[in-house]
């Protein structure tokens, strides 16, 4: 790794005066494999978006002044030392055309066109009553008995308690500021406020108190217009109908109309048109394909096979049709279940010993929830793996200095994050890497082999981004056929990089044409492919 770091630094020094600052930063992140490693973390989408924001900051700097790496580092260091809060970059799902429900804390650093800050009165007012007060210097202080027999805190505790209450109120005000500054175009504030007989509010909480102290006219009249620097607002006061909302103990619709609901009768006063409009609005939103930034290698391969089939299966979520005579028999494994079981058994087997294959298959079946199937089918899987152990591929696995099974990989490719799992990543004695992908099922289909070459090519690119070099060998081993397909790592990696860009653009632009030479008789989605969905 130290050698690789030295190589990266040498490459960047050679180009730092010939490229824009943002491109140097982007190349540095990519050369160090940071986008892929960040995306694989627990909060991967947000971490990856933050790295992209770092590049955007560099782009802003170079837009306003001659920019160098030194000035960029000085700028970042200034932000750090002055504790300037740079907001989190929005992840993919936070940029999409959808409603996001989140806490005020989680919204820090984000911005949306329309924000609804709802039910602000639910925030509790900081309470001054407590049994123990924690003093910074004196520690915990409890109440003492007074001359009249009452209990009270001594003056230091009273001062510490009041200071704590003020801090809580200040924190509530800061939260209110965060909530109200997330909106870019329109902010909607909605909250119930209980009023006393004289019209003054009661049971409001610190957040509403903050609003009322800034805008006391909120309680004046039925409606009001507020204005500030660069903004205008309208206040609408909706008084509760006592007949409809009879206090906290008012009965719900389910209670008031229980007899009609149990009998399946329509309720009085219904509006069929309004009902249909509401039902239409409750329909699932179509996915925002243009905002997608994360894809799996497998789904990209499916698009390569047939864009229309990809749309039906991955975008619309339609199931493929299985003819009755091909439906799974009770106790038999489906094709995908069999593939999952074989891969899990190989992962458990690792480098051996071969004598434990039967035990590993049984254990894998239990882990995958597939125990109890036809024992003869499990025996066939055992025989399949025993035959595999006589292959050159197994010999490479068995003699590996290091073996990683089902290794997750993720890499920025084609302007997106592409992720997947490598079945076997092998490091031999001299330190060379070897990539093996296991497949069950057909191997003679040329179209299927093209998909497989694309998959392992994408994995090879991910390895190069993480390790600095391509694997020495790449192979697809077809377990049922007992044969392996070796591919040229540089050629397949270059082709995969090209294809990923094309596929990602096609998906984002919503281009899903049917495969020109499609054999509809063999396609499970033929039942819906030719007509509207």
Coordinates of C-alpha atoms in Angstrom, one line a residue:
X1 CA 0.0 0.0 0.0
X2 CA 2.9 2.4 0.7
X3 CA 4.3 1.7 -2.7
X4 CA 0.8 2.4 -4.3
X5 CA 0.6 5.6 -2.3
X6 CA 4.0 6.8 -3.6
X7 CA 2.9 6.0 -7.1
X8 CA -0.3 8.0 -6.7
X9 CA 1.5 11.0 -5.3
X10 CA 4.0 10.9 -8.2
X11 CA 1.2 10.8 -10.7
X12 CA -0.6 13.7 -9.1
X13 CA 2.5 15.8 -8.8
X14 CA 3.0 15.4 -12.5
X15 CA -0.4 16.8 -13.5
X16 CA -1.2 19.2 -10.7
X17 CA -0.2 22.3 -12.7
X18 CA -1.9 21.2 -15.9
X19 CA -5.4 20.4 -14.6
X20 CA -8.2 22.4 -12.9
X21 CA -8.2 22.2 -9.1
X22 CA -11.5 20.3 -9.0
X23 CA -10.2 17.6 -11.4
X24 CA -7.0 17.2 -9.3
X25 CA -9.2 16.7 -6.2
X26 CA -11.4 14.3 -8.0
X27 CA -8.5 12.3 -9.3
X28 CA -6.9 12.2 -5.9
X29 CA -10.0 10.8 -4.3
X30 CA -10.4 8.2 -7.1
X31 CA -6.8 7.2 -7.0
X32 CA -6.9 6.6 -3.3
X33 CA -10.1 4.6 -3.6
X34 CA -12.0 6.9 -1.2
X35 CA -15.3 7.0 -3.0
X36 CA -15.6 3.2 -3.0
X37 CA -14.5 2.8 0.6
X38 CA -16.7 5.7 1.8
X39 CA -19.8 4.3 0.0
X40 CA -19.3 0.9 1.7
X41 CA -19.6 2.4 5.1
X42 CA -22.7 2.3 7.3
X43 CA -23.8 5.8 6.1
X44 CA -22.4 5.1 2.6
X45 CA -24.7 7.2 0.4
X46 CA -24.2 10.3 2.6
X47 CA -20.4 9.7 2.9
X48 CA -20.1 9.4 -0.9
X49 CA -22.2 12.6 -1.4
X50 CA -19.9 14.4 1.0
X51 CA -16.9 13.5 -1.1
X52 CA -18.7 14.8 -4.2
X53 CA -19.4 18.0 -2.3
X54 CA -15.7 18.3 -1.6
X55 CA -15.1 18.4 -5.3
X56 CA -17.9 20.9 -5.7
X57 CA -16.2 23.2 -3.1
X58 CA -13.0 23.0 -5.1
X59 CA -15.0 24.0 -8.2
X60 CA -16.4 27.0 -6.4
X61 CA -13.0 28.1 -5.4
X62 CA -11.5 27.9 -8.9
X63 CA -14.5 29.8 -10.3
X64 CA -13.7 32.9 -8.2
X65 CA -9.9 32.9 -8.1
X66 CA -6.8 31.2 -9.4
X67 CA -6.8 28.0 -7.4
X68 CA -4.1 25.7 -6.4
X69 CA -3.9 22.6 -4.1
X70 CA -2.3 24.8 -1.5
X71 CA -5.1 27.3 -1.5
X72 CA -7.7 24.6 -1.4
X73 CA -6.0 23.0 1.6
X74 CA -5.8 26.4 3.3
X75 CA -9.5 27.0 2.7
X76 CA -10.4 23.6 4.2
X77 CA -8.1 24.2 7.2
X78 CA -9.7 27.6 7.7
X79 CA -13.2 26.0 7.8
X80 CA -11.9 23.5 10.3
X81 CA -10.1 25.9 12.7
X82 CA -12.9 28.4 12.6
X83 CA -15.5 25.6 13.1
X84 CA -17.5 26.7 10.1
X85 CA -20.3 24.2 9.8
X86 CA -20.5 22.9 6.2
X87 CA -23.8 21.2 5.7
X88 CA -24.0 17.5 4.8
X89 CA -24.5 16.8 1.2
X90 CA -27.9 15.2 0.4
X91 CA -27.8 11.5 -0.5
X92 CA -29.6 10.1 -3.5
X93 CA -32.9 9.4 -1.7
X94 CA -32.9 12.9 -0.3
X95 CA -32.6 14.4 -3.8
X96 CA -35.4 12.4 -5.3
X97 CA -38.9 13.5 -6.3
X98 CA -40.4 12.3 -3.0
X99 CA -41.6 13.4 0.4
X100 CA -39.0 12.9 3.1
X101 CA -40.1 12.7 6.7
X102 CA -37.2 13.4 9.2
X103 CA -36.4 14.9 12.5
X104 CA -35.1 18.4 12.7
X105 CA -31.7 17.1 13.8
X106 CA -31.5 14.8 10.7
X107 CA -32.3 17.8 8.4
X108 CA -29.2 19.8 9.3
X109 CA -27.3 20.8 6.2
X110 CA -30.1 19.8 3.8
X111 CA -32.3 22.0 1.7
X112 CA -35.6 21.2 0.0
X113 CA -37.9 23.3 -2.2
X114 CA -40.9 23.0 0.2
X115 CA -40.6 22.3 3.9
X116 CA -43.5 21.7 6.3
X117 CA -42.6 22.2 10.0
X118 CA -45.5 20.5 11.6
X119 CA -46.9 20.4 15.1
X120 CA -44.3 22.6 16.7
X121 CA -46.3 22.9 19.9
X122 CA -45.4 19.2 20.7
X123 CA -42.0 20.3 21.8
X124 CA -42.0 20.3 25.6
X125 CA -41.0 23.4 27.5
X126 CA -37.8 22.8 29.5
X127 CA -38.8 22.0 33.1
X128 CA -37.2 23.7 36.1
X129 CA -38.4 21.0 38.6
X130 CA -35.9 18.3 39.3
X131 CA -34.9 16.3 42.4
X132 CA -31.1 16.7 41.8
X133 CA -29.2 19.6 40.3
X134 CA -25.7 18.9 38.8
X135 CA -23.3 21.8 39.5
X136 CA -20.2 22.1 37.3
X137 CA -18.0 22.7 40.3
X138 CA -19.9 21.3 43.3
X139 CA -21.3 18.2 41.7
X140 CA -24.8 16.9 42.5
X141 CA -26.8 19.0 44.9
X142 CA -30.1 17.9 46.5
X143 CA -32.7 19.9 48.3
X144 CA -32.3 20.9 51.9
X145 CA -34.9 21.3 54.6
X146 CA -35.8 24.9 55.5
X147 CA -36.8 26.3 58.9
X148 CA -40.4 26.0 58.0
X149 CA -40.0 22.3 57.1
X150 CA -40.2 22.9 53.3
X151 CA -37.6 21.6 50.9
X152 CA -35.6 23.9 48.7
X153 CA -32.3 24.1 46.8
X154 CA -29.5 26.3 48.1
X155 CA -28.6 29.4 46.0
X156 CA -25.8 27.7 44.0
X157 CA -28.2 24.9 42.9
X158 CA -30.9 27.5 41.9
X159 CA -28.4 29.4 39.8
X160 CA -27.1 26.1 38.1
X161 CA -30.7 25.0 37.5
X162 CA -31.8 28.3 35.9
X163 CA -28.7 28.3 33.7
X164 CA -29.5 24.7 32.5
X165 CA -33.1 25.8 31.7
X166 CA -31.7 28.8 29.7
X167 CA -29.4 26.4 27.8
X168 CA -32.3 24.1 27.0
X169 CA -34.4 27.0 25.7
X170 CA -31.5 28.3 23.6
X171 CA -31.1 24.8 22.1
X172 CA -34.8 24.7 21.3
X173 CA -34.4 28.1 19.6
X174 CA -31.5 26.8 17.6
X175 CA -33.5 23.8 16.5
X176 CA -36.3 26.1 15.4
X177 CA -33.8 28.0 13.3
X178 CA -32.6 24.8 11.7
X179 CA -36.2 23.7 11.0
X180 CA -37.2 27.1 9.4
X181 CA -34.1 27.5 7.3
X182 CA -34.4 24.2 5.4
X183 CA -36.8 25.6 2.8
X184 CA -35.6 27.0 -0.4
X185 CA -38.9 28.3 -1.9
X186 CA -41.8 27.8 0.5
X187 CA -42.1 27.1 4.2
X188 CA -45.3 25.9 5.8
X189 CA -45.6 26.1 9.6
X190 CA -48.5 24.3 11.1
X191 CA -49.3 23.8 14.8
X192 CA -52.2 23.8 17.2
X193 CA -52.2 26.4 19.9
X194 CA -54.5 26.3 22.9
X195 CA -55.9 29.7 23.9
X196 CA -57.1 30.9 27.2
X197 CA -60.4 32.9 27.5
X198 CA -58.4 36.1 27.2
X199 CA -56.9 35.0 23.9
X200 CA -53.4 34.4 25.2
X201 CA -51.7 31.0 24.3
X202 CA -51.2 28.2 26.8
X203 CA -49.3 24.9 26.6
X204 CA -47.2 26.1 23.6
X205 CA -43.6 25.0 24.2
X206 CA -40.3 26.7 23.5
X207 CA -40.6 26.5 19.7
X208 CA -43.9 28.3 19.4
X209 CA -42.9 30.7 22.2
X210 CA -39.9 31.7 19.9
X211 CA -42.2 32.3 17.0
X212 CA -44.7 34.3 19.1
X213 CA -42.0 36.5 20.6
X214 CA -40.7 37.3 17.1
X215 CA -44.1 37.8 15.5
X216 CA -46.7 38.7 18.2
X217 CA -49.2 39.6 15.4
X218 CA -49.6 35.9 14.7
X219 CA -52.4 35.9 17.3
X220 CA -54.2 39.0 15.9
X221 CA -57.2 38.4 13.8
X222 CA -58.2 35.6 11.4
X223 CA -55.4 36.2 8.9
X224 CA -52.3 38.4 8.6
X225 CA -49.5 39.1 6.2
X226 CA -45.9 39.2 7.4
X227 CA -43.0 40.7 5.5
X228 CA -39.2 40.5 5.9
X229 CA -36.1 41.1 3.9
X230 CA -36.7 39.0 0.7
X231 CA -39.7 37.1 1.9
X232 CA -43.4 37.4 2.6
X233 CA -45.7 35.2 4.6
X234 CA -49.4 34.7 5.2
X235 CA -50.9 33.7 8.6
X236 CA -54.1 31.7 8.6
X237 CA -55.9 31.0 11.9
X238 CA -58.3 28.2 11.8
X239 CA -60.4 28.0 15.0
X240 CA -61.5 24.4 15.9
X241 CA -65.1 23.5 15.6
X242 CA -66.2 22.4 19.0
X243 CA -68.9 20.2 17.7
X244 CA -66.4 18.3 15.6
X245 CA -63.5 18.3 18.0
X246 CA -64.8 18.0 21.5
X247 CA -61.6 18.1 23.4
X248 CA -59.1 15.3 24.0
X249 CA -61.9 12.8 24.7
X250 CA -63.6 13.2 21.3
X251 CA -64.4 9.9 19.6
X252 CA -62.8 8.9 16.4
X253 CA -64.7 8.1 13.2
X254 CA -64.1 4.4 13.8
X255 CA -66.0 4.7 17.0
X256 CA -68.8 7.0 15.9
X257 CA -69.5 5.1 12.7
X258 CA -68.7 1.6 14.0
X259 CA -72.0 0.0 13.0
X260 CA -71.9 1.3 9.4
X261 CA -68.2 0.3 9.0
X262 CA -68.9 -3.2 10.3
X263 CA -71.9 -3.6 8.0
X264 CA -69.8 -2.4 5.0
X265 CA -72.2 0.6 4.3
X266 CA -71.1 3.9 2.9
X267 CA -70.9 6.7 5.5
X268 CA -73.2 9.6 5.2
X269 CA -71.8 12.8 3.7
X270 CA -69.2 11.0 1.5
X271 CA -67.9 12.6 -1.7
X272 CA -67.1 9.9 -4.3
X273 CA -65.1 12.3 -6.5
X274 CA -63.0 13.5 -3.5
X275 CA -62.5 9.9 -2.5
X276 CA -61.2 8.9 -6.0
X277 CA -58.9 12.0 -6.0
X278 CA -57.5 10.9 -2.6
X279 CA -57.0 7.4 -3.8
X280 CA -55.2 8.6 -6.9
X281 CA -52.8 10.7 -4.8
X282 CA -52.1 7.6 -2.7
X283 CA -50.8 5.6 -5.6
X284 CA -47.0 4.9 -5.6
X285 CA -44.9 7.6 -7.2
X286 CA -42.9 6.4 -10.2
X287 CA -39.2 6.2 -9.4
X288 CA -37.1 9.3 -10.1
X289 CA -34.6 7.6 -12.5
X290 CA -32.7 10.7 -13.3
X291 CA -31.7 11.1 -9.6
X292 CA -30.4 7.6 -9.2
X293 CA -26.7 7.3 -8.3
X294 CA -26.5 3.8 -7.0
X295 CA -26.7 0.6 -9.1
X296 CA -25.7 -3.0 -8.8
X297 CA -23.6 -4.8 -11.3
X298 CA -26.3 -7.4 -11.8
X299 CA -29.0 -5.0 -12.7
X300 CA -26.8 -3.2 -15.1
X301 CA -26.1 -6.5 -16.8
X302 CA -29.9 -7.1 -17.0
X303 CA -30.2 -3.8 -18.8
X304 CA -27.5 -4.9 -21.3
X305 CA -29.5 -8.1 -21.9
X306 CA -32.7 -6.3 -22.7
X307 CA -33.6 -2.7 -21.6
X308 CA -37.3 -3.4 -21.9
X309 CA -37.0 -6.4 -19.6
X310 CA -35.0 -4.3 -17.2
X311 CA -37.8 -1.7 -17.1
X312 CA -40.5 -4.3 -16.5
X313 CA -38.6 -6.1 -13.7
X314 CA -36.6 -3.4 -12.0
X315 CA -38.5 -0.2 -12.6
X316 CA -42.1 -1.4 -12.6
X317 CA -41.5 -4.4 -10.3
X318 CA -43.5 -6.9 -12.4
X319 CA -43.0 -10.6 -12.0
X320 CA -42.0 -12.9 -14.8
X321 CA -44.6 -15.5 -15.9
X322 CA -43.7 -19.1 -15.1
X323 CA -45.8 -21.7 -17.1
X324 CA -47.7 -24.2 -15.0
X325 CA -45.6 -27.1 -16.4
X326 CA -42.4 -25.3 -15.3
X327 CA -43.6 -24.3 -11.8
X328 CA -41.5 -25.6 -9.0
X329 CA -42.5 -29.0 -7.5
X330 CA -43.0 -29.2 -3.8
X331 CA -39.6 -29.9 -2.1
X332 CA -37.6 -28.9 -5.2
X333 CA -35.4 -25.8 -5.3
X334 CA -36.1 -23.0 -7.7
X335 CA -33.2 -21.9 -9.9
X336 CA -32.4 -18.8 -7.8
X337 CA -32.7 -20.8 -4.6
X338 CA -30.3 -23.4 -5.9
X339 CA -27.8 -20.7 -7.0
X340 CA -28.0 -19.0 -3.6
X341 CA -27.4 -22.4 -1.8
X342 CA -24.4 -23.3 -4.0
X343 CA -22.8 -19.9 -3.4
X344 CA -23.3 -20.1 0.3
X345 CA -21.9 -23.6 0.5
X346 CA -18.8 -22.5 -1.5
X347 CA -18.4 -19.5 0.9
X348 CA -18.6 -21.8 3.9
X349 CA -16.2 -24.3 2.3
X350 CA -13.5 -21.8 1.7
X351 CA -10.3 -23.6 1.0
X352 CA -11.5 -26.9 2.2
X353 CA -11.2 -29.7 3.3
X354 CA -13.2 -31.4 0.6
X355 CA -14.3 -34.1 3.1
X356 CA -16.6 -31.5 4.7
X357 CA -18.6 -30.6 1.5
X358 CA -21.7 -32.5 2.6
X359 CA -21.8 -30.9 6.0
X360 CA -21.3 -27.4 4.5
X361 CA -24.1 -27.9 2.1
X362 CA -26.5 -29.0 4.9
X363 CA -25.4 -26.0 7.0
X364 CA -25.8 -23.6 4.0
X365 CA -29.3 -25.0 3.5
X366 CA -30.2 -24.2 7.1
X367 CA -28.7 -20.7 6.9
X368 CA -30.6 -19.9 3.7
X369 CA -33.9 -21.2 5.0
X370 CA -33.9 -24.1 2.5
X371 CA -33.6 -27.0 4.8
X372 CA -36.1 -29.8 4.3
X373 CA -36.0 -29.9 0.5
X374 CA -35.6 -33.1 -1.5
X375 CA -32.5 -34.9 -0.1
X376 CA -31.7 -36.1 -3.5
X377 CA -31.4 -32.6 -4.8
X378 CA -29.0 -31.6 -2.0
X379 CA -27.0 -34.8 -2.8
X380 CA -26.8 -33.5 -6.4
X381 CA -25.4 -30.2 -5.2
X382 CA -22.8 -32.1 -3.1
X383 CA -21.8 -34.1 -6.2
X384 CA -21.6 -30.8 -8.2
X385 CA -19.2 -29.3 -5.7
X386 CA -17.1 -32.5 -5.4
X387 CA -16.7 -32.4 -9.2
X388 CA -15.7 -28.7 -8.9
X389 CA -12.8 -29.7 -6.5
X390 CA -11.1 -31.5 -9.3
X391 CA -10.9 -28.4 -11.5
X392 CA -7.9 -26.0 -11.9
X393 CA -10.1 -23.2 -10.4
X394 CA -10.4 -25.1 -7.2
X395 CA -6.7 -25.8 -7.1
X396 CA -6.1 -22.0 -7.2
X397 CA -8.7 -21.5 -4.4
X398 CA -7.2 -24.3 -2.3
X399 CA -3.6 -23.1 -2.5
X400 CA -4.5 -19.4 -2.0
X401 CA -2.4 -17.4 0.4
X402 CA -5.5 -15.4 1.2
X403 CA -9.1 -16.0 0.1
X404 CA -12.0 -13.6 0.4
X405 CA -15.4 -15.1 -0.4
X406 CA -18.5 -13.0 -1.3
X407 CA -16.4 -9.9 -1.0
X408 CA -18.4 -6.7 -1.4
X409 CA -17.1 -4.1 -3.8
X410 CA -18.3 -0.6 -4.7
X411 CA -16.8 1.9 -7.0
X412 CA -17.7 5.1 -8.8
X413 CA -18.2 4.3 -12.5
X414 CA -20.0 6.1 -15.2
X415 CA -21.0 8.9 -12.9
X416 CA -22.7 6.5 -10.5
X417 CA -21.9 4.1 -7.6
X418 CA -21.7 0.6 -8.8
X419 CA -21.7 -2.2 -6.3
X420 CA -21.7 -6.0 -6.2
X421 CA -20.1 -9.1 -4.7
X422 CA -17.1 -11.0 -5.9
X423 CA -17.5 -14.8 -5.3
X424 CA -13.8 -15.4 -4.8
X425 CA -11.0 -12.9 -4.6
X426 CA -7.7 -14.8 -4.3
X427 CA -4.2 -13.6 -3.4
X428 CA -1.4 -16.0 -4.3
X429 CA 2.0 -16.4 -2.8
X430 CA 3.7 -13.7 -4.9
X431 CA 0.9 -11.3 -4.0
X432 CA -1.0 -11.3 -7.3
X433 CA -4.8 -11.1 -7.2
X434 CA -7.1 -13.5 -9.0
X435 CA -10.9 -13.0 -9.5
X436 CA -13.3 -15.9 -9.8
X437 CA -17.1 -15.6 -10.4
X438 CA -19.2 -18.8 -10.0
X439 CA -22.3 -19.4 -12.1
X440 CA -24.9 -22.1 -12.1
X441 CA -27.0 -22.8 -15.1
X442 CA -26.3 -22.3 -18.8
X443 CA -22.8 -21.5 -20.2
X444 CA -23.2 -22.0 -23.9
X445 CA -25.5 -18.9 -24.5
X446 CA -23.4 -16.2 -26.1
X447 CA -25.6 -13.4 -24.8
X448 CA -25.3 -14.7 -21.2
X449 CA -21.6 -15.0 -21.5
X450 CA -21.4 -11.4 -22.7
X451 CA -23.3 -10.3 -19.5
X452 CA -20.9 -12.4 -17.4
X453 CA -17.8 -10.8 -19.0
X454 CA -19.4 -7.4 -18.3
X455 CA -19.9 -8.3 -14.6
X456 CA -16.4 -9.5 -14.0
X457 CA -15.0 -6.6 -16.0
X458 CA -16.8 -4.2 -13.7
X459 CA -15.5 -6.1 -10.6
X460 CA -11.9 -5.8 -12.1
X461 CA -12.3 -2.1 -12.4
X462 CA -13.5 -1.9 -8.7
X463 CA -10.4 -3.8 -7.7
X464 CA -8.1 -1.5 -9.6
X465 CA -9.6 1.5 -7.9
X466 CA -9.2 -0.1 -4.5
X467 CA -5.8 -1.8 -5.0
X468 CA -4.2 0.3 -7.7
X469 CA -3.9 -2.6 -10.3
X470 CA -6.1 -5.0 -12.1
X471 CA -6.3 -8.7 -11.0
X472 CA -3.8 -10.9 -12.8
X473 CA -6.5 -13.3 -13.9
X474 CA -10.3 -13.2 -14.2
X475 CA -12.4 -16.2 -14.7
X476 CA -16.1 -17.2 -14.8
X477 CA -16.5 -20.8 -13.6
X478 CA -19.7 -22.6 -14.8
X479 CA -20.3 -25.2 -12.1
X480 CA -23.0 -27.2 -13.9
X481 CA -21.0 -27.4 -17.1
X482 CA -17.7 -28.0 -15.3
X483 CA -15.8 -25.5 -17.4
X484 CA -14.2 -22.0 -16.9
X485 CA -14.2 -19.0 -19.2
X486 CA -11.1 -16.9 -18.8
X487 CA -11.2 -13.3 -19.9
X488 CA -8.6 -10.6 -20.6
X489 CA -8.6 -8.3 -17.5
X490 CA -7.5 -5.0 -19.3
X491 CA -9.8 -5.5 -22.3
X492 CA -12.9 -6.5 -20.2
X493 CA -12.2 -3.7 -17.7
X494 CA -12.1 -1.1 -20.4
X495 CA -15.2 -2.4 -22.1
X496 CA -17.1 -2.5 -18.7
X497 CA -16.2 1.1 -18.0
X498 CA -17.5 2.1 -21.4
X499 CA -20.7 0.1 -21.0
X500 CA -21.5 1.2 -17.5
X501 CA -21.6 4.8 -18.7
X502 CA -23.9 3.9 -21.5
X503 CA -26.2 1.9 -19.3
X504 CA -26.4 4.4 -16.5
X505 CA -27.3 7.2 -19.1
X506 CA -29.9 4.9 -20.6
X507 CA -31.6 4.2 -17.3
X508 CA -31.5 7.8 -16.1
X509 CA -33.0 9.0 -19.4
X510 CA -35.7 6.3 -19.3
X511 CA -34.7 4.6 -22.5
X512 CA -36.0 1.1 -22.4
X513 CA -36.4 -0.3 -26.0
X514 CA -37.0 -4.0 -26.4
X515 CA -34.1 -6.2 -27.5
X516 CA -34.0 -6.3 -31.3
X517 CA -33.6 -10.0 -31.6
X518 CA -35.8 -11.0 -28.6
X519 CA -37.1 -14.5 -28.5
X520 CA -40.5 -13.7 -26.9
X521 CA -41.3 -17.4 -26.5
X522 CA -38.4 -17.7 -23.9
X523 CA -39.0 -14.4 -22.1
X524 CA -40.9 -14.5 -18.8
X525 CA -42.0 -10.9 -19.3
X526 CA -43.4 -11.5 -22.8
X527 CA -46.9 -11.4 -21.3
X528 CA -46.6 -7.7 -20.7
X529 CA -43.8 -6.6 -23.0
X530 CA -45.9 -5.9 -26.1
X531 CA -48.6 -3.7 -24.6
X532 CA -49.2 -1.0 -22.0
X533 CA -48.7 -1.9 -18.4

